[in-house]
mmCIF file of C-alpha atoms and ligand atoms in Angstrom:
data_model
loop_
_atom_site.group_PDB
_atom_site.id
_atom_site.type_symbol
_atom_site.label_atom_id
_atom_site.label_comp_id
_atom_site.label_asym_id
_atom_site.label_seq_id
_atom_site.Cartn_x
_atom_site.Cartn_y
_atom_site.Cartn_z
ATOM 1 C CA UNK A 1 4.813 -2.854 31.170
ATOM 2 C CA UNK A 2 2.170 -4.984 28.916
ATOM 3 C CA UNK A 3 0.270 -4.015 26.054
ATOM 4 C CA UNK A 4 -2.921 -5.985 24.217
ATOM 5 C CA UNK A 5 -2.054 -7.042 20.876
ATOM 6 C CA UNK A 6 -3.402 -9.838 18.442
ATOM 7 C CA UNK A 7 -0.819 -12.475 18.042
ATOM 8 C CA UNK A 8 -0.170 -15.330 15.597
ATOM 9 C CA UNK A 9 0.385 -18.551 17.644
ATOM 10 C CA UNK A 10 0.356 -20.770 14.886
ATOM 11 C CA UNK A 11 0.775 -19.568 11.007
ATOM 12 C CA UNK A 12 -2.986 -19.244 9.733
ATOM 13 C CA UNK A 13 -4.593 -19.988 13.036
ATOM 14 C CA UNK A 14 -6.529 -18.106 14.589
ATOM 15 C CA UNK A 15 -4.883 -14.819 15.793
ATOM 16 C CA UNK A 16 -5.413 -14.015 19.906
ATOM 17 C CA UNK A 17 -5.763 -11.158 22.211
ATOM 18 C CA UNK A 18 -3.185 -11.226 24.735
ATOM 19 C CA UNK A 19 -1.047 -9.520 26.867
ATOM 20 C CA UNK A 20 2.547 -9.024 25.300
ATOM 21 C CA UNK A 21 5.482 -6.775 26.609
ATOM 22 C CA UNK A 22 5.267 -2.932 25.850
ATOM 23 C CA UNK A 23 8.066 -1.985 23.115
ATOM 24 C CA UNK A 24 10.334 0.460 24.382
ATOM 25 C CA UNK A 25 11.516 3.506 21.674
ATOM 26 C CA UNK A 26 15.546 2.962 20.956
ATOM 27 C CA UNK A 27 18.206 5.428 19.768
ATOM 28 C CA UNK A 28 15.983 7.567 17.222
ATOM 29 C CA UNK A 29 12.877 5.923 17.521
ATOM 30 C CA UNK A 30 9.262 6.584 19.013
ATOM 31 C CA UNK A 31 7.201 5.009 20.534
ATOM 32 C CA UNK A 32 3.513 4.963 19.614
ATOM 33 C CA UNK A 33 -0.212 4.607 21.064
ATOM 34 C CA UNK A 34 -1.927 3.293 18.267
ATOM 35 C CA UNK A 35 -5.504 4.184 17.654
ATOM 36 C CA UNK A 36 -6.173 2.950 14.084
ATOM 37 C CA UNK A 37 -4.751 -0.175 12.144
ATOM 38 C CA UNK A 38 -5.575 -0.783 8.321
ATOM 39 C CA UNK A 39 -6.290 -4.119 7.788
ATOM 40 C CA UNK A 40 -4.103 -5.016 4.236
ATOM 41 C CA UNK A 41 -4.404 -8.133 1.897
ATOM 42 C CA UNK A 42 -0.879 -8.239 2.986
ATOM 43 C CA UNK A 43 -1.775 -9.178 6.411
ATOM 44 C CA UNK A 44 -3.481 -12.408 4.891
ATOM 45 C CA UNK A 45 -0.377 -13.547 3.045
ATOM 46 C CA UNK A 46 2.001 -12.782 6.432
ATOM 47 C CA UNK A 47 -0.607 -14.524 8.481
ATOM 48 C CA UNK A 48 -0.252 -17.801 6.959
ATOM 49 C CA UNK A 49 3.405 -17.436 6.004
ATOM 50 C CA UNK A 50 2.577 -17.623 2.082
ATOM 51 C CA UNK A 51 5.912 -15.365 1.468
ATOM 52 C CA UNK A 52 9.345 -16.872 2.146
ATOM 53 C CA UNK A 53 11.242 -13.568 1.486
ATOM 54 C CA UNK A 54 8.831 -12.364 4.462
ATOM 55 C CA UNK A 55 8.286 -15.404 6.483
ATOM 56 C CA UNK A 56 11.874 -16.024 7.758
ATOM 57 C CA UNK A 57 12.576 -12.379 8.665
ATOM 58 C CA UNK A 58 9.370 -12.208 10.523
ATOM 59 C CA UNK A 59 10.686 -15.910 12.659
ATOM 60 C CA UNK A 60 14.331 -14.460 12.599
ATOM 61 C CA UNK A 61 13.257 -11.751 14.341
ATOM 62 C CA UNK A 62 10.199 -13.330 16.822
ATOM 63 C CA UNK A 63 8.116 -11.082 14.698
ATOM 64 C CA UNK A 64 3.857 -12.093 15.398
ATOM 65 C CA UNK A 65 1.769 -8.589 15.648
ATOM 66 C CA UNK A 66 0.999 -7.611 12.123
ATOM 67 C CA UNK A 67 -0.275 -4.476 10.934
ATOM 68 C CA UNK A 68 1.613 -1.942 8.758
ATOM 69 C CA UNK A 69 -1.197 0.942 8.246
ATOM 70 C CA UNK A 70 -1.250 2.241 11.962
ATOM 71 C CA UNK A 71 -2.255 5.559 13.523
ATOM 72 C CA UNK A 72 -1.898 6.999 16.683
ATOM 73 C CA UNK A 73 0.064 9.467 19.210
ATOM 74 C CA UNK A 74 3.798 9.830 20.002
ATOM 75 C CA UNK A 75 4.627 8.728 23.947
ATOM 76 C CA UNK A 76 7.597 8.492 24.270
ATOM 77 C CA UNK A 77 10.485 9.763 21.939
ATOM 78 C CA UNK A 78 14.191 7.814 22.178
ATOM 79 C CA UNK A 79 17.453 9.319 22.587
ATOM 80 C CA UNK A 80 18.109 11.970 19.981
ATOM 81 C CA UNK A 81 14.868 11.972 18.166
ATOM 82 C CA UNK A 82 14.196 15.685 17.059
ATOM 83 C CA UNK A 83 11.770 15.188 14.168
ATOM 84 C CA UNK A 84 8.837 14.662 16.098
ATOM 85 C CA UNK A 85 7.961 15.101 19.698
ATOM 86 C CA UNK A 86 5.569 13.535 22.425
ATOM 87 C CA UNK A 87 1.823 14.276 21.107
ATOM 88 C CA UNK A 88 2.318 14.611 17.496
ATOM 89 C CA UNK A 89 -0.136 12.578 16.123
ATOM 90 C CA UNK A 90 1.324 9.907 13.216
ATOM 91 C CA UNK A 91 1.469 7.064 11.171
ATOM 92 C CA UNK A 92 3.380 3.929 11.266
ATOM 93 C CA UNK A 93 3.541 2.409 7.837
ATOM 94 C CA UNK A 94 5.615 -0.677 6.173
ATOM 95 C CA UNK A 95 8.576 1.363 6.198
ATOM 96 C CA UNK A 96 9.593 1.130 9.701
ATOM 97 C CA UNK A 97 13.603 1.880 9.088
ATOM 98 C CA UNK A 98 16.192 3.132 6.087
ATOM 99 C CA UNK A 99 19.459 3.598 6.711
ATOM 100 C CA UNK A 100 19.750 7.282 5.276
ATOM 101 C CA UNK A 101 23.262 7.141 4.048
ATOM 102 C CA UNK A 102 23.377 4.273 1.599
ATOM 103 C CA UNK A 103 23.153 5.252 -2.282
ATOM 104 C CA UNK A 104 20.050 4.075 -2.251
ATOM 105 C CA UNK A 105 18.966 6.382 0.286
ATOM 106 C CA UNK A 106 20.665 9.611 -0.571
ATOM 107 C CA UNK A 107 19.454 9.281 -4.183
ATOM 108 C CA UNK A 108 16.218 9.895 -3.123
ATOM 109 C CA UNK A 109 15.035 6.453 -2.817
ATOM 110 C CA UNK A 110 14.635 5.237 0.029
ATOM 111 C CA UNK A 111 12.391 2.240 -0.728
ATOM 112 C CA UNK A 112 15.041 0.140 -1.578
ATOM 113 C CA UNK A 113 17.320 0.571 0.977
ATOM 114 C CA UNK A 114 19.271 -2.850 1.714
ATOM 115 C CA UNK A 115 18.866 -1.663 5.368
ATOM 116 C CA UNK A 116 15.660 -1.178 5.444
ATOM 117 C CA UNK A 117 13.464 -2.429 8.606
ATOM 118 C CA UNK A 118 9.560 -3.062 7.538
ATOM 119 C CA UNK A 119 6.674 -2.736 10.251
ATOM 120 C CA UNK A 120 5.285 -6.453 10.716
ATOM 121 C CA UNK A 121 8.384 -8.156 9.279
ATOM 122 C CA UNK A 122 11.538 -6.326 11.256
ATOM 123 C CA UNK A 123 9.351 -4.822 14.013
ATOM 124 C CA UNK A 124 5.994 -5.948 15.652
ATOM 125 C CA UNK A 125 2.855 -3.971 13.922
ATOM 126 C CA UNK A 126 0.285 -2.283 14.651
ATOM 127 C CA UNK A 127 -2.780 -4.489 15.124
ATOM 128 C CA UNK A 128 -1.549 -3.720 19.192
ATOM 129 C CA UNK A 129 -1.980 -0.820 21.855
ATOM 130 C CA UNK A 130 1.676 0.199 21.253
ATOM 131 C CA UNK A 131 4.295 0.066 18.236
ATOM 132 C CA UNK A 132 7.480 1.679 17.591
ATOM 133 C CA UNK A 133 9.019 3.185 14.256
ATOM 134 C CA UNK A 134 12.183 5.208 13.083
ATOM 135 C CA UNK A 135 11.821 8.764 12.898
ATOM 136 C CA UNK A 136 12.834 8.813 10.050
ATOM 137 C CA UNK A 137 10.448 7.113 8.302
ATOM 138 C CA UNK A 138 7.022 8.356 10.640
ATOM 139 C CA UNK A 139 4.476 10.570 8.811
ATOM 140 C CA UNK A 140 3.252 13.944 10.768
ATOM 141 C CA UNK A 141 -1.003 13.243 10.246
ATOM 142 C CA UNK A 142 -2.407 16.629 9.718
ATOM 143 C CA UNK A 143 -5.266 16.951 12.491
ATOM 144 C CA UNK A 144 -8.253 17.251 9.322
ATOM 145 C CA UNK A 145 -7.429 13.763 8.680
ATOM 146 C CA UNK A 146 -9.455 11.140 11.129
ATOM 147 C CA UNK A 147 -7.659 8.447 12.871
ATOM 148 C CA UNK A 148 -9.603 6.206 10.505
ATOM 149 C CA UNK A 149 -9.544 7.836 7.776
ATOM 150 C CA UNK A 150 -5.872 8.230 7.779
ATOM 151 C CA UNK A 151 -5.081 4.271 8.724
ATOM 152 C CA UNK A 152 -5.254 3.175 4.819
ATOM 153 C CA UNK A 153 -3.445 5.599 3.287
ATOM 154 C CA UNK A 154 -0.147 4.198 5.101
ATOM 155 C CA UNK A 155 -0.185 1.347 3.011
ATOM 156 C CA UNK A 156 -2.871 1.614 0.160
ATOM 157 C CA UNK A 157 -2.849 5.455 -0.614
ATOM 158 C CA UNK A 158 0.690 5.890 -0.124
ATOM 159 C CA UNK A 159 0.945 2.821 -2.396
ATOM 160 C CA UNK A 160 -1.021 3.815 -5.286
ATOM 161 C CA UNK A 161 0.155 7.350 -4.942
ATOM 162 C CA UNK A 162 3.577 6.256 -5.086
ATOM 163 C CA UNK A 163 2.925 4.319 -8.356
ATOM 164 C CA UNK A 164 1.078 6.933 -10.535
ATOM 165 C CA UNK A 165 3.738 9.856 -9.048
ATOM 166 C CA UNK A 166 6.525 7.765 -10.984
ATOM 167 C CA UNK A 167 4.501 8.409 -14.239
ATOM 168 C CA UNK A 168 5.532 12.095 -13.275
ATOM 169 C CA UNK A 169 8.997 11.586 -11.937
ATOM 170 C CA UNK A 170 10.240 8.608 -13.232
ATOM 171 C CA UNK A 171 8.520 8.399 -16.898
ATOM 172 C CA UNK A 172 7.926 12.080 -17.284
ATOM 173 C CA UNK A 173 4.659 11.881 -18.747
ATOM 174 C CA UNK A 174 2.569 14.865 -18.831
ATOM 175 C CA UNK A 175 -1.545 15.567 -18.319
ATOM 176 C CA UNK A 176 -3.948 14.504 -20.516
ATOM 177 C CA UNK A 177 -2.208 11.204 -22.006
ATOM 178 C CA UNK A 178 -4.590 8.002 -21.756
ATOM 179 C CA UNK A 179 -3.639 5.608 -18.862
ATOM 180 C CA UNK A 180 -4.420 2.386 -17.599
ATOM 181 C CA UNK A 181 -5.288 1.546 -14.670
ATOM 182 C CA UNK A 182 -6.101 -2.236 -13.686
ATOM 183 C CA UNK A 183 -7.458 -3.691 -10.742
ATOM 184 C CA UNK A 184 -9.451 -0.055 -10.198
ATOM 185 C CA UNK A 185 -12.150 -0.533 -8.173
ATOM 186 C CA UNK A 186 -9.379 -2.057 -5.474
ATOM 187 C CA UNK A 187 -8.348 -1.345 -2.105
ATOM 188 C CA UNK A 188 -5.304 0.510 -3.919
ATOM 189 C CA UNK A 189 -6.677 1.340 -7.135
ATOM 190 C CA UNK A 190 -9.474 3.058 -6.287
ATOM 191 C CA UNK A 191 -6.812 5.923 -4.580
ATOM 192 C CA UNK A 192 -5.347 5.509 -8.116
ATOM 193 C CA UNK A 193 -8.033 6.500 -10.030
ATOM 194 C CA UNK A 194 -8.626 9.292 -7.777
ATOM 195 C CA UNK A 195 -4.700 10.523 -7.721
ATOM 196 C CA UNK A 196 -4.356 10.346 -11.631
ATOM 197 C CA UNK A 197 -7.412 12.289 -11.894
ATOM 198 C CA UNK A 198 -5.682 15.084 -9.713
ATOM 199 C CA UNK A 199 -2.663 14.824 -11.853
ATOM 200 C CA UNK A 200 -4.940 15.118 -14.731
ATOM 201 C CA UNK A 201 -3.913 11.993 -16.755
ATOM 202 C CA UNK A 202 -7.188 10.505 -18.831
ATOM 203 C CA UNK A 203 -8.112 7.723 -16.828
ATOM 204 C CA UNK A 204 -9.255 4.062 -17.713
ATOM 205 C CA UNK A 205 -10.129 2.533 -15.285
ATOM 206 C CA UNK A 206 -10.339 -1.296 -15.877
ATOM 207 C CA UNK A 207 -11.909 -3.954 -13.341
ATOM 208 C CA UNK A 208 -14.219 -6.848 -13.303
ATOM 209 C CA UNK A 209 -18.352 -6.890 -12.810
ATOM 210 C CA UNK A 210 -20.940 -4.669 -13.216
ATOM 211 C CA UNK A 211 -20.947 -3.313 -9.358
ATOM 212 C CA UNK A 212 -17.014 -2.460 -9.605
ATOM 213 C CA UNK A 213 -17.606 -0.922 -12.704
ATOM 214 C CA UNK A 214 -20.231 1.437 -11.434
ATOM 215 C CA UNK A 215 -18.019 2.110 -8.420
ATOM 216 C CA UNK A 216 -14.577 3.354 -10.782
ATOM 217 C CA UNK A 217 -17.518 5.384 -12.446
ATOM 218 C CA UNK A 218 -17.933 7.478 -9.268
ATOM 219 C CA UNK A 219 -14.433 7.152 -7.983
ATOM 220 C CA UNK A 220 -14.141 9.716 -11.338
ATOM 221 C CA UNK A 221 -12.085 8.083 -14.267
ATOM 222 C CA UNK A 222 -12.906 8.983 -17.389
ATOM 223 C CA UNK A 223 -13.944 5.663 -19.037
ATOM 224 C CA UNK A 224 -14.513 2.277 -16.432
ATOM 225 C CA UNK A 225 -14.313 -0.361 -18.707
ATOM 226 C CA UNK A 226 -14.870 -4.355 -17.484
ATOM 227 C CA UNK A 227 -11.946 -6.230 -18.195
ATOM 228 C CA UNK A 228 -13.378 -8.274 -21.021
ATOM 229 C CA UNK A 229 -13.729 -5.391 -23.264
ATOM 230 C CA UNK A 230 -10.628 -3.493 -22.431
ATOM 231 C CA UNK A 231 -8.425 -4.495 -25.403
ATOM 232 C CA UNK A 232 -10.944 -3.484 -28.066
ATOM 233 C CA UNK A 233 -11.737 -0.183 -26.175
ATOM 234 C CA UNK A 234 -8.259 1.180 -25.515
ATOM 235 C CA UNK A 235 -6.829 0.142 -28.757
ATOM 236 C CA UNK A 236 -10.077 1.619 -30.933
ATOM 237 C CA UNK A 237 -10.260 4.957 -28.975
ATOM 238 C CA UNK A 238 -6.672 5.588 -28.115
ATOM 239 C CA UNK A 239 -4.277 3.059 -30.266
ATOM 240 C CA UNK A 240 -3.351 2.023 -27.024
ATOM 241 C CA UNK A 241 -2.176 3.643 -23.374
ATOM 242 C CA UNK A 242 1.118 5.178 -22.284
ATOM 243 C CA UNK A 243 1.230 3.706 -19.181
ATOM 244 C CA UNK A 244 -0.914 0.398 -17.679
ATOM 245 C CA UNK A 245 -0.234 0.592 -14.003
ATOM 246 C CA UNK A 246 -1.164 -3.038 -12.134
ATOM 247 C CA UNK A 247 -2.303 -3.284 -8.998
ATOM 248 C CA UNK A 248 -4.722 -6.458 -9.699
ATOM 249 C CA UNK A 249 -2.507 -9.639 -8.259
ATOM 250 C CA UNK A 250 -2.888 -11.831 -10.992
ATOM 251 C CA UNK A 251 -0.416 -12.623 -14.027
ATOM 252 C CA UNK A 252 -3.436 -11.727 -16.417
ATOM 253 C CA UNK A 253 -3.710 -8.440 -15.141
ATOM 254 C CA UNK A 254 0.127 -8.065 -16.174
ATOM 255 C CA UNK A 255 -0.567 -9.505 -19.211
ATOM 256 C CA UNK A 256 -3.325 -7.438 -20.315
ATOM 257 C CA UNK A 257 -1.730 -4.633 -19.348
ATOM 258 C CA UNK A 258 1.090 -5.032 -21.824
ATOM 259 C CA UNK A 259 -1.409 -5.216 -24.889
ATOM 260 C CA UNK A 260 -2.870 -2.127 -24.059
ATOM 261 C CA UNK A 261 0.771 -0.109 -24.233
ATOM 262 C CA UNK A 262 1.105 1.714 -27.391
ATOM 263 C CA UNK A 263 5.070 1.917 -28.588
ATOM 264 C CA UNK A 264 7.278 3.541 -25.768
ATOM 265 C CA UNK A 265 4.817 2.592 -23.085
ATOM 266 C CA UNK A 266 5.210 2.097 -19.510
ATOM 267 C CA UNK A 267 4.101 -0.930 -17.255
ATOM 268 C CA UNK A 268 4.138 0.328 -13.837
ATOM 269 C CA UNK A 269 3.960 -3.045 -11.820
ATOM 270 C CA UNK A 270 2.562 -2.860 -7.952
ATOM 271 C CA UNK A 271 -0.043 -5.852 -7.311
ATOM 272 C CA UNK A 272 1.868 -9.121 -6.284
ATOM 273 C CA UNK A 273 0.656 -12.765 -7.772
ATOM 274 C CA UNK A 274 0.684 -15.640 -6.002
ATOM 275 C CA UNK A 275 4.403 -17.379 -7.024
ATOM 276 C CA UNK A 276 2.018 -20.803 -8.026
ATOM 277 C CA UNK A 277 0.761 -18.505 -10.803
ATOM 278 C CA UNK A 278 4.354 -18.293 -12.482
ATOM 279 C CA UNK A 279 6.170 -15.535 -14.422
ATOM 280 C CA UNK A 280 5.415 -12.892 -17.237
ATOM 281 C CA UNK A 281 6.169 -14.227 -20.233
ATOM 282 C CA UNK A 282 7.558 -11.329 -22.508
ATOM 283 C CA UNK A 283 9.565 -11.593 -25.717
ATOM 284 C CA UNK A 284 12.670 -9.729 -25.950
ATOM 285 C CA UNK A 285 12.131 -8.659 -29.538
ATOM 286 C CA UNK A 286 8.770 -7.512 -27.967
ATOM 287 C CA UNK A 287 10.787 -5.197 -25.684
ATOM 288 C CA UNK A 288 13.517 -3.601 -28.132
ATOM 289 C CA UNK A 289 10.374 -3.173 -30.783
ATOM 290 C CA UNK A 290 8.412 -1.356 -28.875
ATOM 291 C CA UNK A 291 11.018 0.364 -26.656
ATOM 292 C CA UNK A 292 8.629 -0.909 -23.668
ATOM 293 C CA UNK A 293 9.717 0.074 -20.005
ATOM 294 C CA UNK A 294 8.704 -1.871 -16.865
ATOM 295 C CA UNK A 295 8.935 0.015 -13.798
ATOM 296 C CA UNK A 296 8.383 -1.386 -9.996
ATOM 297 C CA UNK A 297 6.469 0.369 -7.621
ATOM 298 C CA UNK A 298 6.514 -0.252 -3.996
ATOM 299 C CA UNK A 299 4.463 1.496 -0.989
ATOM 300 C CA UNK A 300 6.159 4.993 0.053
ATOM 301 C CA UNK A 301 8.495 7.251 1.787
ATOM 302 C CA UNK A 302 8.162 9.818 4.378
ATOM 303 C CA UNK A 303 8.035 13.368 1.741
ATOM 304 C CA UNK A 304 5.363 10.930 -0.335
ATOM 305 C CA UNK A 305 2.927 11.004 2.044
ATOM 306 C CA UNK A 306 3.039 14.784 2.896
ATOM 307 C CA UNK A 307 1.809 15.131 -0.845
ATOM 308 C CA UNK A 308 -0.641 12.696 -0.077
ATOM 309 C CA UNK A 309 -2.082 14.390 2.622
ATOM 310 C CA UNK A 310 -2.547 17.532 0.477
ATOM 311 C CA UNK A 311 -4.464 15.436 -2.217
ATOM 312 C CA UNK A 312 -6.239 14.383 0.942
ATOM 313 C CA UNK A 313 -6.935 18.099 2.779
ATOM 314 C CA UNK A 314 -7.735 19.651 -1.151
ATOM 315 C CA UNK A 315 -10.518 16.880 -1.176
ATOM 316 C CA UNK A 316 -9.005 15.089 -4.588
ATOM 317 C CA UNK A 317 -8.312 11.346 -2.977
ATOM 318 C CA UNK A 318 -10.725 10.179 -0.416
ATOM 319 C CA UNK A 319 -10.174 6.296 0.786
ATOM 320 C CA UNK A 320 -13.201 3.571 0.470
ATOM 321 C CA UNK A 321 -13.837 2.235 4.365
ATOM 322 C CA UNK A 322 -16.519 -0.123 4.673
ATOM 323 C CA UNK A 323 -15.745 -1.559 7.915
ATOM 324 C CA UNK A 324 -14.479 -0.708 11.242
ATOM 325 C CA UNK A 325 -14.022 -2.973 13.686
ATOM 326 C CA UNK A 326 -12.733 -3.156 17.310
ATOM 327 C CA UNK A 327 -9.548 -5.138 17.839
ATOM 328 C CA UNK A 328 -10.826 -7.839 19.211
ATOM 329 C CA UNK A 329 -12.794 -8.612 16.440
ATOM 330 C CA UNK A 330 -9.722 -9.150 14.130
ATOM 331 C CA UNK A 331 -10.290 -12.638 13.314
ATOM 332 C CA UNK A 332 -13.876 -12.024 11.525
ATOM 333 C CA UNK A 333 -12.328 -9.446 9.801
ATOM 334 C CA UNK A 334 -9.519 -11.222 8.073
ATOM 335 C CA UNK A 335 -11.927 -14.046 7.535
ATOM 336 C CA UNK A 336 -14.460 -11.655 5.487
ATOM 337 C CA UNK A 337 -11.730 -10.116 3.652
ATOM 338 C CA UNK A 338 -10.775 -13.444 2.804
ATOM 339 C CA UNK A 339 -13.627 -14.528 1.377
ATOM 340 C CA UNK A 340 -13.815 -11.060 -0.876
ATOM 341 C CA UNK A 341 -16.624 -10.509 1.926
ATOM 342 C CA UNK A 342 -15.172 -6.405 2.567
ATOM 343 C CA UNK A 343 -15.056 -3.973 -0.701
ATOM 344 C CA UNK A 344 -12.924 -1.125 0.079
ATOM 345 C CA UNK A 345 -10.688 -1.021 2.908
ATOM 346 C CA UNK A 346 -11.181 -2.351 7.156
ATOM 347 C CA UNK A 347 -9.918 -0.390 9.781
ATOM 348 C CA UNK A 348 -9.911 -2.054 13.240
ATOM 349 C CA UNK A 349 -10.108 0.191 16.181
ATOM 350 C CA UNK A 350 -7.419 0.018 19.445
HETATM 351 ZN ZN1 ZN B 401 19.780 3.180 3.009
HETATM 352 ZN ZN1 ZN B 402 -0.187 -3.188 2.900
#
């Protein structure tokens, strides 16, 4: 049995349509007929093998469909599966695989399990008629939520929701303390916004330009503030922010996030520079005087996007797509997004 898919043939050349074998589900898996793929800014960096850690998985396991934000309908369910069952209609995000029984796992965090299989890396993704995933690790998609709406919450939403739900779990900060967000109007901070506003934190949200600005105005935070006035802002109106939260993929986001904690504050870190852009530089003294925490955040598990959903169904978090897109136009798309040509999120059709 074949399936269409878009391939890489060559790292950064153009992807192309083809015919590829069909995945078949294994022990515990499903199989999937995917509908809707997010198109991520992750895609970019797997496409022309930027990422070592992710490259040489990807070739170690003949790994060339990307896609990690899929939606679609379970076929065909592998031995054992109980979960979910033929028809449900799901997701198939980054996390394609944990092990469940490592301490990772049974202490509730699944994200870093050291057995962990990711969609597009471990597994072929979802930019393809057909992908399989653990299920374990699959979403149920509540039947309000469109095909296409639902695609970018598997990386993005779940991603940003995941980040701002540690300031709840993890740092145990409660409504109606200032935060930052940075990088707001973006394809994963503009959920943020949205999700902090729901958990009723006072939201800056901090970008760059007038028209991104405007646009963190109506996503709802309580002050959108351009980048170059930031500093002043936060520290004159609030002494500073109990938690910046990063998503912008640039050192000087990090950076400016850490002036704008006040003592005890929390830097939640999510976007990823590019490794030619070097490290954070941050004094110890810096650390132990102001008791600062730093705090990782990356995409989500399974019970995380059930909570999501709800923001979703209540009508609190409601994703940015600009563009949708039929597979076979996957080439243009990656090439606008490229070029900063899409604000918001692509979805590509299958
Ligand atoms: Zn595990
Ligand atoms: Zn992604």
């Amino acid at each position: 049995m074949r399936m269409k898919a878009a391939v890489i043939k060559d790292w950064g050349k153009p992807l192309s349509i083809e015919e590829v074998p069909k995945p078949e589900p294994g022990p515990g898996e499903v199989l999937v007929r995917i509908r809707a793929s997010g198109v991520c800014h992750t895609d970019l960096h797997q496409w022309k093998g930027d990422w070592p850690a992710v490259k040489l998985p990807m070739e170690k396991h003949g790994v060339r469909i990307l896609g990690h934000e899929g939606v679609g309908v379970v076929e065909e369910v592998g031995l054992g599966v109980t979960r979910v069952r033929k028809g449900d209609r799901v997701g198939v995000p980054w996390m394609n695989y944990w092990c469940g029984s490592c301490e990772y796992c049974l202490s509730g965090y699944p994200h870093w399990c050291p057995h962990a299989k990711y969609t597009s890396v471990h597994v072929n993704g979802t930019h393809a008629e057909y992908a399989v995933i653990h299920e374990r690790t699959v979403p149920v998609i509540p039947k309000e939520i469109e095909d296409v709406e639902a695609a970018p919450l598997m990386c993005a939403g779940v991603t940003a929701y995941g980040a701002i739900r540690k300031l709840i779990t993890e740092v145990k900060l409660p409504p109606g303390k200032p935060i930052a967000i940075i990088g707001a109007a973006g394809g994963l901070g503009h959920y943020a916004v949205q999700i902090a506003k729901a958990f009723g934190y006072v939201v800056i949200g901090i970008d760059i330009g007038e028209e991104r600005i405007k646009f963190v105005e109506r996503l709802g935070a309580d002050y959108a503030i351009d980048v170059s006035n930031a500093e002043k802002f936060v520290k004159e109106k609030f002494g500073g922010v109990y938690a910046s939260v990063v998503f912008t993929p640039k050192i000087n986001g990090y950076e400016l996030g850490l002036r704008l904690l006040k003592t005890l504050g929390v830097l939640v870190a999510v976007g990823i520079p590019d490794v030619k852009e070097g490290a954070l530089q941050l004094y110890p003294l810096t650390i132990i005087g102001m008791g600062f925490r730093i705090l990782g955040s990356s995409v989500g598990v399974t019970h995380e996007f059930e909570e999501l959903f709800n923001l979703v169904l209540n009508k609190k978090v409601k994703g940015h797509i600009t563009r949708v897109a039929d597979l076979s136009e996957i080439n243009n798309v990656f090439q606008d997004l490229e070029k900063g040509r899409i604000v918001g999120r692509a979805v590509l059709r299958i």
